């Protein structure tokens, strides 16, 4: 049993090493002549929207760029700030939306409304808390063109300031960096290995049109992963890419926000109760069991702990996270298990931006 455990952990480390050296990275910022539309859904984003819009206005090498700001019934100063900031910039248009389409969640309903107003060759979706570098869109689109892919999700740098952010935020990147060989997932696409981050997503319009836009994810909280699965099911190819050098975001600013943010989605992240049990088991044996073994005097515990920490170091280094917090992986794992259980307990009762999810 110990040999199997040892082999499993070293498999995760092997995958981490492979991905560290082979993950696709947007770097080609040459001019993109094709038309591009950015869909920016916003709801009560008065604290963040200004930085996001400024970064979009500063994009270079994309002469045929168009930005649709999709205002989903904001009740704060989001609309006023956006109108003032895009005044005189013909590339930008603000669309004030009505209630979400029947049966649709707010964000994906907004994205669908934007897509229905799109005629460009490429579509980019970003969240309002994302700040792009000036070459971000050109680099991401060129990655698609150069790699002959249909979609990619440049994973932004996850800015973490507070202790709880630094413990939790790097775990998402590590979860796929250590379990999915990205080159194989790209070459042999499977729904089960689909990875995407809706914070920054780039897709060929033709591919998105072929699956009915965002219709297939209209009621999905994890719309980013689900849209990738829909595209793969329709025989389109894509992969997550390393976007930490071209985009950054700070998702949450306190543990309360982290709990609500993850609470609204984690109960749906693993495909049901059985998937959740498997996920919790995985988190336990990679994060907490090594400490249990160390406490009982087993040398294997230190070997396993060191291997997991190295895999975290590789992931954190790629994502430009604070490497020191990889040492606290067991604590991070315990908190993540708590957040999964909390999400199941509160499913359907958590409010996000004024709506139940």
CSV table of N, CA and C in Angstrom, one decimal, residues 258-347:
chain,number,residue,atom,x,y,z
A,258,UNK,N,-13.8,34.8,0.2
A,258,UNK,CA,-13.4,33.5,-0.3
A,258,UNK,C,-14.4,32.4,0.0
A,259,UNK,N,-15.0,32.4,1.2
A,259,UNK,CA,-16.0,31.4,1.6
A,259,UNK,C,-17.2,31.5,0.7
A,260,UNK,N,-17.7,32.7,0.5
A,260,UNK,CA,-18.9,32.9,-0.3
A,260,UNK,C,-18.6,32.6,-1.8
A,261,UNK,N,-17.4,33.0,-2.3
A,261,UNK,CA,-17.1,32.8,-3.7
A,261,UNK,C,-17.0,31.3,-4.0
A,262,UNK,N,-16.2,30.6,-3.2
A,262,UNK,CA,-16.1,29.1,-3.4
A,262,UNK,C,-17.3,28.4,-2.9
A,263,UNK,N,-18.0,29.0,-2.0
A,263,UNK,CA,-19.2,28.3,-1.5
A,263,UNK,C,-20.3,28.2,-2.5
A,264,UNK,N,-20.4,29.2,-3.5
A,264,UNK,CA,-21.4,29.1,-4.5
A,264,UNK,C,-21.1,28.1,-5.6
A,265,UNK,N,-19.9,27.6,-5.6
A,265,UNK,CA,-19.6,26.7,-6.8
A,265,UNK,C,-19.0,25.4,-6.5
A,266,UNK,N,-18.3,25.2,-5.4
A,266,UNK,CA,-17.6,24.0,-5.1
A,266,UNK,C,-18.5,22.7,-5.1
A,267,UNK,N,-19.7,22.9,-4.7
A,267,UNK,CA,-20.6,21.7,-4.6
A,267,UNK,C,-20.9,21.2,-6.0
A,268,UNK,N,-20.6,22.0,-7.0
A,268,UNK,CA,-20.9,21.6,-8.4
A,268,UNK,C,-19.6,21.4,-9.2
A,269,UNK,N,-18.5,21.5,-8.5
A,269,UNK,CA,-17.2,21.4,-9.2
A,269,UNK,C,-16.8,20.0,-9.6
A,270,UNK,N,-17.3,19.0,-8.9
A,270,UNK,CA,-16.8,17.6,-9.1
A,270,UNK,C,-17.9,16.7,-9.6
A,271,UNK,N,-19.0,17.2,-10.1
A,271,UNK,CA,-19.9,16.3,-10.8
A,271,UNK,C,-20.9,15.6,-9.9
A,272,UNK,N,-21.0,16.0,-8.6
A,272,UNK,CA,-21.9,15.3,-7.8
A,272,UNK,C,-21.3,14.8,-6.5
A,273,UNK,N,-22.0,14.0,-5.7
A,273,UNK,CA,-21.6,13.6,-4.4
A,273,UNK,C,-20.4,12.6,-4.5
A,274,UNK,N,-20.4,11.7,-5.4
A,274,UNK,CA,-19.3,10.8,-5.6
A,274,UNK,C,-18.1,11.5,-6.0
A,275,UNK,N,-18.2,12.4,-7.0
A,275,UNK,CA,-17.0,13.2,-7.4
A,275,UNK,C,-16.5,14.0,-6.3
A,276,UNK,N,-17.3,14.6,-5.5
A,276,UNK,CA,-16.9,15.3,-4.3
A,276,UNK,C,-16.1,14.5,-3.3
A,277,UNK,N,-16.6,13.3,-3.1
A,277,UNK,CA,-15.9,12.4,-2.2
A,277,UNK,C,-14.5,12.0,-2.7
A,278,UNK,N,-14.4,11.8,-4.0
A,278,UNK,CA,-13.1,11.5,-4.6
A,278,UNK,C,-12.2,12.7,-4.5
A,279,UNK,N,-12.7,13.9,-4.7
A,279,UNK,CA,-11.9,15.1,-4.6
A,279,UNK,C,-11.4,15.3,-3.2
A,280,UNK,N,-12.3,15.2,-2.2
A,280,UNK,CA,-11.9,15.3,-0.8
A,280,UNK,C,-10.9,14.3,-0.4
A,281,UNK,N,-11.0,13.1,-0.9
A,281,UNK,CA,-10.1,12.0,-0.6
A,281,UNK,C,-8.7,12.4,-1.2
A,282,UNK,N,-8.7,12.9,-2.4
A,282,UNK,CA,-7.5,13.4,-3.1
A,282,UNK,C,-6.8,14.5,-2.3
A,283,UNK,N,-7.6,15.4,-1.8
A,283,UNK,CA,-7.0,16.6,-1.1
A,283,UNK,C,-6.4,16.0,0.3
A,284,UNK,N,-7.1,15.1,0.9
A,284,UNK,CA,-6.7,14.5,2.1
A,284,UNK,C,-5.4,13.8,2.0
A,285,UNK,N,-5.3,12.9,1.0
A,285,UNK,CA,-4.1,12.1,0.9
A,285,UNK,C,-2.9,12.9,0.4
A,286,UNK,N,-3.1,14.0,-0.3
A,286,UNK,CA,-2.0,14.8,-0.8
A,286,UNK,C,-1.6,15.9,0.2
A,287,UNK,N,-2.5,16.3,1.0
A,287,UNK,CA,-2.2,17.4,1.9
A,287,UNK,C,-2.1,17.1,3.4
A,288,UNK,N,-3.0,16.2,3.8
A,288,UNK,CA,-3.1,16.0,5.3
A,288,UNK,C,-2.5,14.7,5.7
A,289,UNK,N,-2.7,13.6,5.0
A,289,UNK,CA,-2.2,12.3,5.4
A,289,UNK,C,-0.6,12.3,5.6
A,290,UNK,N,0.1,13.1,4.7
A,290,UNK,CA,1.6,13.1,5.0
A,290,UNK,C,1.9,13.6,6.4
A,291,UNK,N,1.2,14.6,6.9
A,291,UNK,CA,1.4,15.1,8.2
A,291,UNK,C,1.0,14.1,9.3
A,292,UNK,N,0.0,13.3,9.0
A,292,UNK,CA,-0.4,12.3,9.9
A,292,UNK,C,0.7,11.2,10.0
A,293,UNK,N,1.3,10.9,8.9
A,293,UNK,CA,2.4,9.9,8.8
A,293,UNK,C,3.6,10.5,9.6
A,294,UNK,N,3.9,11.7,9.4
A,294,UNK,CA,5.1,12.4,10.1
A,294,UNK,C,4.8,12.3,11.6
A,295,UNK,N,3.6,12.6,12.0
A,295,UNK,CA,3.3,12.6,13.4
A,295,UNK,C,3.4,11.2,14.0
A,296,UNK,N,3.2,10.2,13.2
A,296,UNK,CA,3.3,8.8,13.7
A,296,UNK,C,4.7,8.2,13.6
A,297,UNK,N,5.7,9.1,13.1
A,297,UNK,CA,7.1,8.6,13.0
A,297,UNK,C,7.4,7.9,11.7
A,298,UNK,N,6.6,8.0,10.7
A,298,UNK,CA,6.9,7.3,9.4
A,298,UNK,C,7.8,8.2,8.5
A,299,UNK,N,8.9,7.7,8.1
A,299,UNK,CA,9.8,8.4,7.2
A,299,UNK,C,9.1,8.7,5.8
A,300,UNK,N,8.1,7.9,5.4
A,300,UNK,CA,7.4,8.1,4.2
A,300,UNK,C,6.7,9.4,4.2
A,301,UNK,N,6.2,9.8,5.4
A,301,UNK,CA,5.5,11.1,5.5
A,301,UNK,C,6.3,12.3,5.0
A,302,UNK,N,7.6,12.3,5.4
A,302,UNK,CA,8.5,13.4,5.0
A,302,UNK,C,8.7,13.4,3.5
A,303,UNK,N,8.9,12.2,2.9
A,303,UNK,CA,9.1,12.1,1.5
A,303,UNK,C,7.9,12.6,0.7
A,304,UNK,N,6.7,12.1,1.2
A,304,UNK,CA,5.5,12.5,0.5
A,304,UNK,C,5.3,14.0,0.6
A,305,UNK,N,5.5,14.5,1.8
A,305,UNK,CA,5.3,16.0,2.1
A,305,UNK,C,6.3,16.8,1.2
A,306,UNK,N,7.5,16.4,1.1
A,306,UNK,CA,8.5,17.1,0.3
A,306,UNK,C,8.1,17.0,-1.2
A,307,UNK,N,7.6,15.9,-1.6
A,307,UNK,CA,7.2,15.8,-3.1
A,307,UNK,C,6.1,16.7,-3.4
A,308,UNK,N,5.1,16.8,-2.5
A,308,UNK,CA,3.9,17.6,-2.8
A,308,UNK,C,4.4,19.1,-2.7
A,309,UNK,N,5.2,19.4,-1.8
A,309,UNK,CA,5.7,20.8,-1.7
A,309,UNK,C,6.4,21.2,-2.9
A,310,UNK,N,7.3,20.3,-3.5
A,310,UNK,CA,8.0,20.6,-4.7
A,310,UNK,C,7.0,20.8,-5.9
A,311,UNK,N,6.0,20.0,-5.9
A,311,UNK,CA,5.0,20.2,-7.0
A,311,UNK,C,4.3,21.5,-6.8
A,312,UNK,N,4.0,21.9,-5.6
A,312,UNK,CA,3.4,23.3,-5.3
A,312,UNK,C,4.4,24.4,-5.7
A,313,UNK,N,5.7,24.2,-5.4
A,313,UNK,CA,6.7,25.2,-5.8
A,313,UNK,C,6.7,25.4,-7.3
A,314,UNK,N,6.6,24.4,-8.0
A,314,UNK,CA,6.6,24.5,-9.5
A,314,UNK,C,5.4,25.2,-10.0
A,315,UNK,N,4.2,24.9,-9.4
A,315,UNK,CA,3.0,25.5,-9.8
A,315,UNK,C,3.0,27.0,-9.4
A,316,UNK,N,3.4,27.3,-8.2
A,316,UNK,CA,3.4,28.6,-7.7
A,316,UNK,C,4.4,29.5,-8.4
A,317,UNK,N,5.6,28.9,-8.8
A,317,UNK,CA,6.6,29.6,-9.5
A,317,UNK,C,6.0,30.0,-10.9
A,318,UNK,N,5.3,29.1,-11.6
A,318,UNK,CA,4.7,29.4,-12.9
A,318,UNK,C,3.7,30.5,-12.7
A,319,UNK,N,2.9,30.5,-11.7
A,319,UNK,CA,1.9,31.5,-11.5
A,319,UNK,C,2.3,32.7,-10.8
A,320,UNK,N,3.6,32.8,-10.5
A,320,UNK,CA,4.1,34.0,-9.8
A,320,UNK,C,3.5,34.3,-8.4
A,321,UNK,N,3.2,33.1,-7.7
A,321,UNK,CA,2.7,33.2,-6.4
A,321,UNK,C,3.8,33.2,-5.4
A,322,UNK,N,3.5,33.5,-4.1
A,322,UNK,CA,4.4,33.5,-3.0
A,322,UNK,C,4.8,32.0,-2.7
A,323,UNK,N,6.1,31.6,-3.1
A,323,UNK,CA,6.5,30.3,-2.9
A,323,UNK,C,6.5,29.8,-1.5
A,324,UNK,N,6.7,30.7,-0.5
A,324,UNK,CA,6.7,30.3,0.9
A,324,UNK,C,5.5,29.6,1.3
A,325,UNK,N,4.4,29.9,0.7
A,325,UNK,CA,3.1,29.3,1.2
A,325,UNK,C,2.9,27.9,0.7
A,326,UNK,N,3.8,27.4,-0.2
A,326,UNK,CA,3.7,26.0,-0.6
A,326,UNK,C,4.1,25.1,0.6
A,327,UNK,N,4.8,25.6,1.6
A,327,UNK,CA,5.1,24.9,2.8
A,327,UNK,C,3.9,24.6,3.7
A,328,UNK,N,2.9,25.5,3.5
A,328,UNK,CA,1.7,25.4,4.3
A,328,UNK,C,0.6,24.6,3.6
A,329,UNK,N,1.0,23.8,2.6
A,329,UNK,CA,0.0,23.0,1.8
A,329,UNK,C,-0.9,22.2,2.6
A,330,UNK,N,-0.5,21.6,3.7
A,330,UNK,CA,-1.5,20.8,4.5
A,330,UNK,C,-2.6,21.7,5.1
A,331,UNK,N,-2.2,22.9,5.6
A,331,UNK,CA,-3.2,23.9,6.1
A,331,UNK,C,-4.2,24.3,5.0
A,332,UNK,N,-3.6,24.6,3.8
A,332,UNK,CA,-4.4,25.0,2.6
A,332,UNK,C,-5.4,23.9,2.3
A,333,UNK,N,-4.9,22.6,2.4
A,333,UNK,CA,-5.8,21.5,2.1
A,333,UNK,C,-7.0,21.3,3.0
A,334,UNK,N,-6.7,21.5,4.3
A,334,UNK,CA,-7.7,21.5,5.3
A,334,UNK,C,-8.8,22.5,5.1
A,335,UNK,N,-8.3,23.7,4.8
A,335,UNK,CA,-9.3,24.8,4.5
A,335,UNK,C,-10.1,24.5,3.3
A,336,UNK,N,-9.5,24.0,2.3
A,336,UNK,CA,-10.2,23.7,1.0
A,336,UNK,C,-11.3,22.6,1.3
A,337,UNK,N,-11.0,21.6,2.1
A,337,UNK,CA,-12.0,20.6,2.5
A,337,UNK,C,-13.1,21.3,3.2
A,338,UNK,N,-12.8,22.2,4.1
A,338,UNK,CA,-13.9,22.9,4.8
A,338,UNK,C,-14.7,23.7,3.8
A,339,UNK,N,-14.1,24.3,2.8
A,339,UNK,CA,-14.9,25.1,1.9
A,339,UNK,C,-15.8,24.2,1.0
A,340,UNK,N,-15.3,23.0,0.7
A,340,UNK,CA,-16.2,22.1,-0.1
A,340,UNK,C,-17.4,21.7,0.7
A,341,UNK,N,-17.2,21.3,2.0
A,341,UNK,CA,-18.3,21.0,2.9
A,341,UNK,C,-19.2,22.1,3.1
A,342,UNK,N,-18.7,23.3,3.2
A,342,UNK,CA,-19.5,24.5,3.4
A,342,UNK,C,-20.4,24.7,2.2
A,343,UNK,N,-19.8,24.5,1.0
A,343,UNK,CA,-20.5,24.7,-0.2
A,343,UNK,C,-21.7,23.8,-0.3
A,344,UNK,N,-21.5,22.5,0.1
A,344,UNK,CA,-22.6,21.6,0.1
A,344,UNK,C,-23.7,21.9,1.1
A,345,UNK,N,-23.2,22.4,2.2
A,345,UNK,CA,-24.2,22.8,3.3
A,345,UNK,C,-25.1,24.0,2.8
A,346,UNK,N,-24.4,24.9,2.1
A,346,UNK,CA,-25.1,26.2,1.8
A,346,UNK,C,-25.6,26.2,0.3
A,347,UNK,N,-25.6,25.1,-0.4
A,347,UNK,CA,-25.9,25.1,-1.8
A,347,UNK,C,-27.4,25.7,-2.0
